[in-house]
Coordinates of C-alpha atoms in Angstrom, one line a residue:
Chain A
M26 CA 7.8 15.8 9.7
T27 CA 9.9 12.7 8.7
P28 CA 11.2 10.7 10.2
K29 CA 10.2 11.3 13.8
G30 CA 11.9 9.1 16.2
D31 CA 15.5 8.0 16.5
L32 CA 16.9 5.1 14.6
K33 CA 17.9 2.5 17.1
M34 CA 20.5 0.4 15.3
D35 CA 21.0 -1.9 18.3
K36 CA 17.4 -3.0 17.9
M37 CA 17.6 -3.4 14.2
V38 CA 18.1 -6.6 12.2
V39 CA 18.6 -7.1 8.4
V40 CA 15.9 -9.3 7.1
E41 CA 13.9 -9.7 3.9
G42 CA 10.8 -7.5 3.5
S43 CA 8.5 -10.4 3.3
Y44 CA 9.9 -11.9 6.5
A45 CA 9.4 -8.6 8.3
V46 CA 5.8 -8.5 7.2
A47 CA 5.2 -12.1 8.2
H48 CA 6.7 -11.4 11.6
A49 CA 4.5 -8.3 11.9
V50 CA 1.4 -10.4 11.1
K51 CA 2.5 -12.9 13.7
V52 CA 2.8 -10.4 16.5
C53 CA -0.6 -9.0 15.6
R54 CA -1.9 -12.4 16.9
P55 CA -4.2 -13.4 14.0
N56 CA -6.6 -16.3 14.4
V57 CA -7.1 -17.3 10.8
I58 CA -4.8 -16.9 7.8
S59 CA -5.8 -18.0 4.3
A60 CA -3.8 -17.2 1.2
Y61 CA -2.8 -18.6 -2.1
P62 CA 0.8 -18.3 -3.2
I63 CA 1.6 -15.9 -6.0
T64 CA 4.8 -14.1 -6.9
P65 CA 6.0 -11.8 -5.3
Q66 CA 3.8 -12.4 -2.3
T67 CA 4.9 -16.0 -1.8
H68 CA 7.6 -15.6 0.8
I69 CA 5.1 -13.9 3.2
V70 CA 2.8 -16.9 3.1
E71 CA 5.6 -19.4 3.3
D72 CA 7.0 -17.7 6.4
L73 CA 3.6 -17.5 8.1
A74 CA 2.9 -21.2 7.3
K75 CA 6.3 -22.0 8.9
F76 CA 5.4 -19.9 12.0
I77 CA 2.2 -21.8 12.4
A78 CA 3.7 -25.2 11.8
D79 CA 6.4 -24.4 14.4
G80 CA 3.7 -23.4 16.9
E81 CA 4.9 -19.8 17.0
I82 CA 1.4 -18.4 16.5
Q83 CA -1.0 -19.6 19.2
N84 CA -4.6 -20.0 18.5
C85 CA -4.2 -19.5 14.8
E86 CA -5.4 -21.7 11.9
C87 CA -4.0 -21.6 8.4
I88 CA -6.6 -22.6 5.8
N89 CA -5.2 -24.1 2.6
V90 CA -7.2 -23.2 -0.4
E91 CA -7.1 -23.7 -4.2
S92 CA -7.4 -20.0 -5.2
E93 CA -7.4 -16.4 -4.1
F94 CA -11.2 -16.4 -4.5
S95 CA -11.4 -19.2 -1.9
A96 CA -8.8 -17.6 0.4
L97 CA -10.8 -14.4 0.9
S98 CA -14.1 -16.3 1.0
A99 CA -12.7 -18.5 3.8
L100 CA -11.9 -15.3 5.7
V101 CA -15.4 -13.9 5.2
G102 CA -16.5 -16.8 7.4
S103 CA -13.7 -16.6 9.9
S104 CA -14.0 -12.8 10.3
A105 CA -17.8 -13.1 10.7
V106 CA -17.4 -15.4 13.7
G107 CA -15.0 -12.8 15.2
A108 CA -11.6 -14.2 14.3
R109 CA -8.8 -11.8 13.4
S110 CA -8.3 -12.7 9.8
Y111 CA -5.4 -12.1 7.4
S112 CA -4.5 -12.7 3.8
A113 CA -1.9 -11.7 1.3
T114 CA -1.9 -11.5 -2.5
T115 CA -1.0 -9.6 -5.6
S116 CA -1.8 -8.9 -9.2
Q117 CA -4.1 -11.5 -10.8
G118 CA -4.7 -13.0 -7.4
L119 CA -6.1 -9.7 -6.2
E120 CA -8.2 -9.3 -9.3
L121 CA -9.6 -12.8 -8.8
M122 CA -10.7 -11.7 -5.3
H123 CA -12.6 -8.7 -6.9
E124 CA -16.1 -9.9 -6.1
V125 CA -15.3 -11.0 -2.6
L126 CA -13.6 -7.7 -1.8
F127 CA -17.0 -6.0 -2.1
N128 CA -18.6 -8.6 0.1
V129 CA -16.0 -8.2 2.8
A130 CA -16.4 -4.4 2.8
G131 CA -20.2 -4.7 2.6
M132 CA -20.3 -7.0 5.6
R133 CA -18.0 -4.7 7.4
L134 CA -15.4 -7.4 8.1
P135 CA -12.1 -5.9 9.3
I136 CA -9.8 -8.3 7.4
V137 CA -6.3 -7.1 6.8
M138 CA -4.5 -8.1 3.6
T139 CA -1.0 -7.4 2.4
V140 CA -0.8 -6.6 -1.3
A141 CA 2.7 -7.1 -2.8
N142 CA 1.9 -4.8 -5.6
R143 CA 2.5 -6.2 -9.1
A144 CA 1.5 -5.4 -12.7
V145 CA -1.5 -7.1 -14.2
S146 CA -1.6 -9.4 -17.3
A147 CA -1.6 -9.5 -20.3
P148 CA 1.3 -9.4 -21.2
I149 CA 2.3 -11.4 -18.2
N150 CA 4.6 -9.5 -16.0
I151 CA 5.6 -10.3 -12.4
W152 CA 7.2 -7.0 -11.5
N153 CA 6.0 -4.0 -9.6
D154 CA 3.5 -1.3 -10.4
H155 CA 0.2 -0.3 -8.6
Q156 CA -2.3 -1.3 -11.2
D157 CA -3.6 -4.3 -9.2
A158 CA -4.5 -2.4 -6.0
I159 CA -5.7 0.8 -7.9
S160 CA -8.1 -1.4 -9.9
Q161 CA -9.7 -2.3 -6.6
R162 CA -10.1 1.3 -5.5
D163 CA -13.9 1.3 -5.2
T164 CA -14.4 -2.0 -3.4
G165 CA -14.6 -0.4 0.0
W166 CA -11.1 -1.4 1.3
I167 CA -8.9 1.1 3.1
Q168 CA -5.7 1.3 1.1
L169 CA -2.4 2.2 2.7
Y170 CA 1.0 2.4 0.9
G171 CA 4.4 2.0 2.6
E172 CA 7.7 3.4 1.6
N173 CA 10.1 0.9 3.2
I174 CA 9.9 -2.4 5.0
Q175 CA 9.9 -0.7 8.4
E176 CA 6.9 1.3 7.5
V177 CA 5.1 -1.6 5.8
S178 CA 5.8 -3.8 8.8
D179 CA 4.5 -1.2 11.3
M180 CA 1.6 -0.3 9.0
T181 CA 0.3 -3.9 9.5
A182 CA -0.4 -3.3 13.1
Q183 CA -1.9 0.1 12.3
A184 CA -4.1 -1.5 9.7
F185 CA -5.6 -4.0 12.1
K186 CA -6.2 -1.2 14.6
I187 CA -7.9 1.1 12.1
A188 CA -10.0 -1.7 10.5
E189 CA -11.2 -3.1 13.8
D190 CA -12.2 0.2 15.2
K191 CA -16.0 0.2 16.0
D192 CA -16.5 3.5 14.2
I193 CA -14.9 2.0 11.0
L194 CA -15.2 -1.8 10.7
M195 CA -13.8 -1.8 7.1
P196 CA -11.2 -4.1 5.6
A197 CA -7.7 -2.7 4.9
M198 CA -5.0 -3.4 2.3
V199 CA -1.4 -2.8 3.2
C200 CA 0.3 -2.2 -0.1
M201 CA 4.0 -2.8 -0.5
D202 CA 5.8 -2.7 -3.8
G203 CA 6.4 -6.2 -5.1
F204 CA 10.1 -7.3 -5.2
I205 CA 11.3 -3.8 -4.5
L206 CA 10.1 -4.1 -0.9
S207 CA 9.0 -7.8 -0.7
H208 CA 12.5 -9.1 -1.6
V209 CA 14.8 -6.4 -0.3
Y210 CA 17.1 -7.0 2.7
E211 CA 17.5 -4.0 4.8
P212 CA 17.7 -3.1 8.5
L213 CA 14.6 -2.6 10.5
V214 CA 13.2 -2.9 14.0
M215 CA 11.0 -6.0 13.9
L216 CA 7.5 -5.2 15.2
E217 CA 7.7 -5.6 19.0
Q218 CA 5.4 -8.2 20.6
D219 CA 5.0 -6.4 23.9
L220 CA 4.3 -3.0 22.5
T221 CA 2.0 -4.5 19.8
D222 CA -0.1 -6.2 22.5
E223 CA -0.5 -2.8 24.1
F224 CA -1.2 -1.0 20.8
L225 CA -3.5 -3.6 19.4
P226 CA -5.9 -5.3 21.9
S227 CA -7.7 -8.4 20.8
Y228 CA -10.5 -8.0 18.3
E229 CA -13.9 -7.3 20.0
P230 CA -16.5 -7.6 17.2
L231 CA -19.8 -5.8 17.5
N232 CA -21.7 -8.7 15.9
I233 CA -20.7 -12.2 15.3
L234 CA -22.2 -15.3 13.6
D235 CA -23.3 -17.5 16.5
P236 CA -25.8 -20.3 16.5
K237 CA -26.9 -19.3 20.0
K238 CA -27.8 -15.8 18.7
P239 CA -28.6 -16.1 15.0
L240 CA -27.8 -13.2 12.8
S241 CA -27.4 -12.7 9.0
F242 CA -24.4 -11.1 7.4
G243 CA -24.7 -9.7 3.9
A244 CA -28.3 -10.5 3.6
F245 CA -30.7 -9.2 0.9
A246 CA -31.3 -5.4 0.9
D247 CA -33.9 -4.2 -1.4
P248 CA -34.2 -0.7 -2.9
N249 CA -35.7 0.5 0.4
Y250 CA -32.5 -0.3 2.3
Y251 CA -29.5 -0.7 0.0
T252 CA -28.7 3.1 -0.3
E253 CA -28.3 3.4 3.5
F254 CA -25.8 0.5 3.6
R255 CA -23.7 2.4 1.0
Y256 CA -24.1 5.6 2.9
M257 CA -22.9 3.9 6.1
Q258 CA -19.9 2.4 4.3
Q259 CA -18.9 5.9 3.1
K260 CA -19.4 7.3 6.6
A261 CA -17.0 4.6 8.0
M262 CA -14.5 5.6 5.4
T263 CA -14.8 9.3 6.4
N264 CA -14.3 8.2 10.0
A265 CA -11.2 6.4 8.9
L266 CA -9.6 9.6 7.8
K267 CA -9.1 10.6 11.4
K268 CA -8.4 7.1 12.7
I269 CA -5.5 6.7 10.3
E270 CA -4.0 9.8 11.7
D271 CA -4.7 8.7 15.3
A272 CA -3.3 5.3 14.7
A273 CA 0.0 6.8 13.4
D274 CA 0.2 9.1 16.4
E275 CA -0.6 6.4 18.9
F276 CA 1.9 4.2 17.2
Y277 CA 4.5 6.9 17.5
D278 CA 3.8 7.4 21.2
L279 CA 4.3 3.7 22.0
F280 CA 6.9 2.6 19.5
G281 CA 8.7 5.9 18.7
R282 CA 8.3 5.5 14.9
Y283 CA 6.4 7.7 12.6
Y284 CA 6.0 7.9 8.8
G285 CA 3.1 10.4 8.4
G286 CA -0.6 9.9 8.9
L287 CA -2.8 10.2 5.8
I288 CA 0.1 11.9 4.1
D289 CA 3.6 12.9 4.9
E290 CA 5.6 15.9 3.7
Y291 CA 9.3 16.3 2.9
Q292 CA 10.8 19.7 2.2
T293 CA 7.4 21.2 1.2
E294 CA 7.6 24.2 3.5
D295 CA 9.0 26.6 0.9
A296 CA 8.6 24.4 -2.1
D297 CA 7.5 25.8 -5.5
I298 CA 7.3 22.3 -7.0
I299 CA 5.6 19.6 -5.0
L300 CA 5.9 15.9 -6.2
M301 CA 3.2 13.5 -5.1
A302 CA 3.6 9.7 -5.1
M303 CA 3.0 6.5 -3.1
G304 CA 5.1 3.5 -2.2
S305 CA 8.8 2.7 -2.6
I306 CA 9.5 5.4 -5.1
I307 CA 9.3 7.9 -2.2
G308 CA 12.9 7.1 -1.1
T309 CA 14.3 7.7 -4.6
I310 CA 12.4 11.0 -4.8
K311 CA 13.7 12.1 -1.4
D312 CA 17.3 11.5 -2.5
T313 CA 16.6 13.4 -5.7
I314 CA 15.2 16.3 -3.8
D315 CA 18.2 16.5 -1.5
K316 CA 20.4 16.6 -4.6
L317 CA 18.4 19.3 -6.3
R318 CA 18.0 21.4 -3.1
Q319 CA 21.8 21.8 -3.1
K320 CA 21.4 23.4 -6.4
G321 CA 18.7 25.7 -5.1
V322 CA 15.7 24.0 -6.7
K323 CA 12.7 24.5 -4.3
V324 CA 11.2 21.1 -4.6
G325 CA 9.3 19.0 -2.0
L326 CA 7.4 15.8 -1.7
L327 CA 3.9 15.0 -0.6
K328 CA 3.9 11.3 0.2
V329 CA 0.4 9.7 0.1
R330 CA 0.1 6.9 2.7
A331 CA -3.7 6.5 2.5
F332 CA -5.2 6.3 -1.0
R333 CA -8.5 5.1 0.4
P334 CA -10.0 6.9 2.1
F335 CA -8.7 9.7 -0.1
P336 CA -7.0 12.5 2.0
A337 CA -8.4 15.4 0.0
E338 CA -8.3 17.9 2.8
A339 CA -4.7 17.0 3.8
I340 CA -3.6 17.3 0.2
R341 CA -5.3 20.7 -0.3
K342 CA -3.5 22.0 2.8
A343 CA -0.1 20.6 1.8
V344 CA -0.1 22.1 -1.7
K345 CA -1.7 25.4 -0.9
D346 CA 1.5 27.5 -1.5
A347 CA 2.9 25.3 -4.3
K348 CA 3.4 26.8 -7.8
I349 CA 3.1 23.4 -9.5
V350 CA 2.1 19.9 -8.4
V351 CA 3.5 16.9 -10.2
V352 CA 1.8 13.5 -9.6
L353 CA 3.6 10.3 -10.3
D354 CA 1.4 7.2 -10.8
K355 CA 2.4 3.6 -11.2
N356 CA -0.9 2.9 -12.9
I357 CA -3.1 4.1 -15.7
S358 CA -6.8 4.5 -16.4
L359 CA -6.8 3.3 -20.0
G360 CA -9.0 5.6 -22.0
L361 CA -8.3 8.6 -19.8
N362 CA -4.5 8.5 -20.1
E363 CA -4.1 9.4 -16.4
G364 CA -3.0 7.7 -13.3
A365 CA -5.5 7.6 -10.4
L366 CA -3.7 9.7 -8.0
F367 CA -3.3 12.4 -10.6
T368 CA -7.0 12.4 -11.5
E369 CA -8.1 12.5 -7.9
T370 CA -5.6 15.2 -6.9
K371 CA -6.9 17.4 -9.7
S372 CA -10.4 16.6 -8.6
C373 CA -9.9 17.6 -5.0
L374 CA -8.5 21.0 -6.0
Y375 CA -11.4 21.8 -8.4
N376 CA -14.1 24.0 -6.8
T377 CA -11.4 25.5 -4.6
S378 CA -9.7 28.8 -4.8
N379 CA -6.4 27.0 -5.4
H380 CA -5.7 27.0 -9.2
V381 CA -2.2 25.5 -9.0
P382 CA -1.3 23.7 -12.2
V383 CA -1.2 19.9 -11.8
V384 CA 0.6 17.6 -14.2
G385 CA 0.8 13.8 -14.2
Y386 CA 3.5 11.2 -15.1
M387 CA 2.8 7.5 -15.4
I388 CA 5.9 5.7 -14.4
G389 CA 7.4 2.4 -13.5
H390 CA 4.9 0.2 -15.3
G391 CA 5.7 -3.5 -15.1
G392 CA 8.7 -2.9 -12.9
R393 CA 10.6 -0.5 -15.2
D394 CA 13.4 0.8 -13.0
I395 CA 13.0 4.3 -11.7
R396 CA 16.3 6.2 -11.6
M397 CA 17.1 9.5 -9.9
S398 CA 17.8 10.9 -13.4
T399 CA 14.2 10.2 -14.4
I400 CA 12.9 12.1 -11.4
E401 CA 15.3 15.0 -12.2
N402 CA 14.0 15.2 -15.8
I403 CA 10.5 15.4 -14.5
I404 CA 11.4 18.1 -12.1
S405 CA 13.1 20.1 -14.8
E406 CA 10.1 19.7 -17.0
A407 CA 8.0 21.1 -14.1
Q408 CA 10.2 24.1 -14.0
E409 CA 9.5 24.7 -17.6
V410 CA 5.7 24.4 -17.0
M411 CA 6.0 27.0 -14.2
K412 CA 7.4 29.4 -16.8
S413 CA 5.4 28.6 -19.9
G414 CA 2.3 26.8 -18.7
I415 CA 1.0 23.2 -19.3
K416 CA 1.6 21.7 -22.7
V417 CA 1.1 18.0 -21.9
E418 CA -1.2 17.4 -18.9
S419 CA -0.5 13.7 -18.4
Q420 CA 2.1 11.4 -20.0
F421 CA 4.0 8.2 -19.9
T422 CA 7.6 8.4 -18.6
D423 CA 10.7 6.9 -20.3
L424 CA 8.7 5.6 -23.2
R425 CA 10.9 3.6 -25.6
E426 CA 9.8 5.2 -28.8
E427 CA 11.9 2.7 -30.8
L428 CA 9.6 -0.2 -29.7
L429 CA 6.4 1.5 -30.8
Chain B
M10 CA 27.6 5.3 -0.2
K11 CA 29.3 2.2 -1.7
E12 CA 27.4 0.3 -4.3
I13 CA 28.2 -3.4 -5.2
R14 CA 27.0 -5.4 -8.2
I15 CA 27.3 -9.1 -8.2
H16 CA 27.2 -11.0 -11.5
G17 CA 26.5 -14.7 -11.5
R18 CA 24.4 -17.5 -13.0
G19 CA 21.1 -18.7 -11.6
G20 CA 21.9 -21.2 -8.9
Q21 CA 25.3 -19.7 -7.9
G22 CA 23.9 -17.9 -4.9
S23 CA 24.4 -14.3 -6.2
V24 CA 21.3 -13.1 -4.4
T25 CA 22.4 -14.9 -1.2
A26 CA 25.8 -13.3 -1.5
A27 CA 24.3 -9.8 -1.8
E28 CA 22.0 -10.5 1.2
L29 CA 24.9 -11.8 3.4
L30 CA 27.0 -8.7 2.4
A31 CA 24.1 -6.5 3.7
V32 CA 23.9 -8.5 6.9
A33 CA 27.6 -8.3 7.4
A34 CA 27.8 -4.6 6.6
F35 CA 25.1 -3.9 9.2
A36 CA 27.1 -5.9 11.8
D37 CA 29.9 -3.5 11.0
G38 CA 27.7 -0.6 12.0
K39 CA 26.7 0.5 8.5
F40 CA 23.3 0.8 7.0
S41 CA 22.8 -1.6 4.1
Q42 CA 20.4 -2.8 1.4
A43 CA 20.4 -5.9 -0.8
F44 CA 18.1 -6.9 -3.6
P45 CA 18.1 -9.0 -6.8
A46 CA 17.7 -7.7 -10.3
F47 CA 14.4 -9.4 -10.1
G48 CA 14.1 -11.9 -12.9
V49 CA 12.3 -15.1 -13.6
E50 CA 15.0 -17.2 -12.0
R51 CA 16.4 -20.0 -14.2
R52 CA 19.4 -22.1 -13.3
G53 CA 22.4 -21.1 -15.4
A54 CA 20.9 -17.8 -16.7
P55 CA 22.9 -14.6 -16.0
V56 CA 21.7 -12.9 -12.9
Q57 CA 22.6 -9.8 -11.0
A58 CA 22.2 -8.8 -7.4
F59 CA 23.0 -5.6 -5.6
T60 CA 24.1 -4.3 -2.3
R61 CA 24.4 -0.8 -1.0
I62 CA 26.4 0.1 2.1
N63 CA 26.1 3.6 3.7
D64 CA 26.7 5.5 6.9
E65 CA 23.2 6.9 6.7
P66 CA 19.9 5.0 6.2
I67 CA 19.5 4.1 2.5
R68 CA 16.4 5.5 0.7
L69 CA 17.3 5.0 -3.0
R70 CA 15.6 2.1 -4.6
S71 CA 16.9 2.1 -8.2
Q72 CA 19.2 -0.6 -9.5
I73 CA 22.9 0.0 -9.4
Y74 CA 24.3 1.5 -12.7
E75 CA 27.6 3.0 -11.5
P76 CA 29.0 0.5 -8.9
D77 CA 32.0 1.0 -6.8
Y78 CA 32.7 -2.7 -6.8
V79 CA 31.7 -5.6 -9.1
I80 CA 32.0 -9.3 -8.2
V81 CA 31.9 -11.8 -11.0
Q82 CA 31.2 -15.4 -9.9
D83 CA 31.6 -17.0 -13.4
P84 CA 34.2 -15.6 -15.8
T85 CA 32.4 -17.0 -18.8
L86 CA 29.8 -14.3 -18.1
I87 CA 32.3 -11.7 -19.3
E88 CA 31.6 -12.8 -22.9
V89 CA 27.8 -12.3 -22.6
V90 CA 27.3 -9.5 -20.0
D91 CA 29.0 -6.1 -19.7
V92 CA 30.2 -6.9 -16.2
A93 CA 32.3 -3.7 -16.0
G94 CA 29.5 -1.5 -17.3
G95 CA 29.4 1.8 -15.4
L96 CA 32.1 0.7 -12.9
K97 CA 33.7 3.7 -11.3
D98 CA 37.3 4.5 -12.4
D99 CA 38.6 4.2 -8.9
G100 CA 36.5 1.0 -8.3
T101 CA 37.5 -2.7 -8.2
I102 CA 36.2 -5.7 -10.1
I103 CA 36.8 -9.1 -8.5
I104 CA 36.7 -12.1 -10.9
N105 CA 36.6 -15.7 -9.9
S106 CA 39.4 -17.1 -12.1
D107 CA 42.7 -18.8 -12.0
F108 CA 44.0 -16.4 -14.7
D109 CA 46.0 -13.3 -14.0
P110 CA 44.0 -10.1 -14.1
S111 CA 45.8 -9.0 -17.2
H112 CA 44.1 -11.9 -19.0
F113 CA 40.8 -10.0 -19.0
K114 CA 40.5 -7.2 -21.5
L115 CA 37.8 -5.2 -19.8
D116 CA 36.7 -1.8 -20.8
T117 CA 37.4 -0.2 -17.5
K118 CA 39.9 2.0 -15.7
A119 CA 39.0 0.2 -12.4
K120 CA 41.3 -2.2 -10.7
V121 CA 40.9 -5.8 -11.8
V122 CA 41.5 -8.5 -9.3
T123 CA 41.2 -12.3 -9.7
V124 CA 40.9 -15.0 -7.1
N125 CA 40.6 -18.8 -7.8
A126 CA 37.5 -19.0 -5.7
T127 CA 36.4 -22.3 -7.3
K128 CA 39.6 -24.0 -6.1
I129 CA 39.2 -22.6 -2.6
A130 CA 35.6 -23.8 -2.5
L131 CA 36.5 -27.3 -3.8
D132 CA 39.4 -27.6 -1.4
I133 CA 37.6 -26.5 1.7
I134 CA 33.9 -26.7 1.2
G135 CA 34.0 -29.7 -1.1
R136 CA 31.6 -28.1 -3.6
P137 CA 32.2 -25.5 -6.3
I138 CA 30.0 -22.9 -4.5
V139 CA 31.9 -19.7 -4.7
N140 CA 29.6 -17.0 -3.5
T141 CA 30.8 -16.8 0.1
V142 CA 34.4 -17.3 -0.9
L143 CA 34.1 -14.2 -3.1
L144 CA 32.8 -12.2 -0.2
G145 CA 36.0 -13.1 1.7
A146 CA 38.0 -11.9 -1.3
F147 CA 35.9 -8.8 -1.5
A148 CA 36.7 -8.0 2.2
G149 CA 40.4 -8.6 1.5
A150 CA 40.6 -6.6 -1.7
T151 CA 38.5 -3.6 -0.7
G152 CA 38.7 -3.3 3.1
E153 CA 35.0 -2.3 3.0
I154 CA 34.0 -5.0 5.5
R155 CA 35.4 -7.0 8.3
P156 CA 35.9 -10.7 7.4
E157 CA 34.6 -11.6 10.9
S158 CA 31.2 -10.0 10.0
I159 CA 31.0 -12.0 6.8
K160 CA 31.9 -15.2 8.6
K161 CA 29.3 -14.5 11.3
A162 CA 26.6 -13.7 8.7
V163 CA 27.4 -16.9 6.8
K164 CA 27.4 -19.1 9.9
E165 CA 24.0 -17.7 11.0
R166 CA 22.6 -18.5 7.6
F167 CA 24.2 -21.9 7.3
P168 CA 24.6 -23.3 10.8
G169 CA 26.8 -26.3 11.6
K170 CA 29.6 -27.8 9.5
V171 CA 28.6 -26.1 6.3
G172 CA 28.9 -22.7 7.9
D173 CA 32.2 -23.6 9.5
R174 CA 33.7 -24.7 6.2
N175 CA 32.4 -21.6 4.4
A176 CA 34.0 -19.5 7.2
E177 CA 37.3 -21.2 6.7
A178 CA 37.1 -20.6 2.9
I179 CA 36.2 -17.0 3.4
Q180 CA 39.2 -16.5 5.7
Q181 CA 41.5 -18.1 3.1
A182 CA 40.2 -15.9 0.3
Y183 CA 40.5 -12.9 2.5
D184 CA 44.1 -13.7 3.5
M185 CA 45.1 -14.3 -0.2
M186 CA 43.8 -10.9 -1.2
K187 CA 45.6 -9.3 1.7
E188 CA 48.8 -10.9 0.8
A189 CA 48.4 -10.0 -2.9
K190 CA 48.0 -6.3 -1.8
A191 CA 51.0 -6.4 0.5

């Protein structure tokens, strides 16, 4: 399944991940951008500010604000009047947006935001994990995770298309691993303006704030009405399951690049062991799988691109013949001792006839480097579980016992 | 796949060197990847940056622990950082120094090469900025990359006179390494 499409080296350039994303945002023709700088998202916003100052993005305003809370609040207004609106943030900045995230989703505003995933404080840490975005799981935002800067760049256009679809109208986060992807230089095809114009027509809102035709957004809904708003949001998320697949397919037809829809599979066909993960760890896992496959280990990978909406059906199908599923999470639900993807994967298999054992590893917290040897160890532990059953259901990886 | 680790101090342009190397390698028709050992950057503090060069697309995202090549921008780092750590036996370490390679007692079987990049930089660029000069030395010592590609990458990044002078310094470091090998 991956990667469909030929690599066209003559069309590729080597740029920083942040620049690739800023460029992708530019060719999506946004009307309003508002963001507050925070490491490691800063370069994206700097590049966009430069594009606007240089007149490279027509009909676009950059609103300077004093916090992330204000940045997203400004976009509530701009999106409500029908402007294609974009922001970018990470970590504490995303957490500061928490309240506004719910408002954006509740008002059905298709804002797109890049999250350069970073650990949360305290202790202060600027490096990558997924705790920031995972903590916003229930705010009603679509969450997509990219594996490399090509995917994250292309995902930006897909996110606008999905979010702005009339059957959806939900905001979307494009998650890219902070530093690992935001600061890497690697070759990619920069998102093409002509094809993007074809792929992503201008935003045609269903309803807008307009003095000539007064409407309310996010107004009071008493107990007689509130439930139905929540129901409709969930319905939009269910619709998004198909639209995410459709957007990936349409993107492939036009651009010739494909990274999976809700999920992607690598060497899963005959796999006894299936690893599951999201984000930049995917590449390291693929290299590890290639190495172990040469030794005859039947191991494959289920890459999760969409964490919200959760691709339960796609996951059930992908793991139906596996003998063990191993879920790697760059986050933890404290008090449960599990990462979110692990918990939800177990949950989507319960009440089904598939009783495949599922084990979880929490890995890469606060930017701890993930080496192929670590993945190999996890796979060899999975082989042990296949023989003798689960002893530890969910655990930390590479814990430095001497520090405890 | 070839893996390169660059040691320097904050402000010496180690990250820029890694990036330029990736750009140049790609111009040579290879796939490449460059990234810093993400730290809280402070001027003068030891920093590391990494570049991978490969015939196939690069998927691996871990840091580099067993490099084929190491570049050391500041020889005083050798006292505080294990610059040769994990360096492959058939690899090469390039140190910016006017000393002979035998001066450095490194725990490695790899080839040790020195180049007085600071002097070249001062003579040609007029400032002791050695990152691009060492890339020229790297090209000459290893043959992994064409000096033209490095010069092109540097000129694109630093247009005008600065780029031209850097290109000249790169060529000189490259030629010196080539002569030393011959």
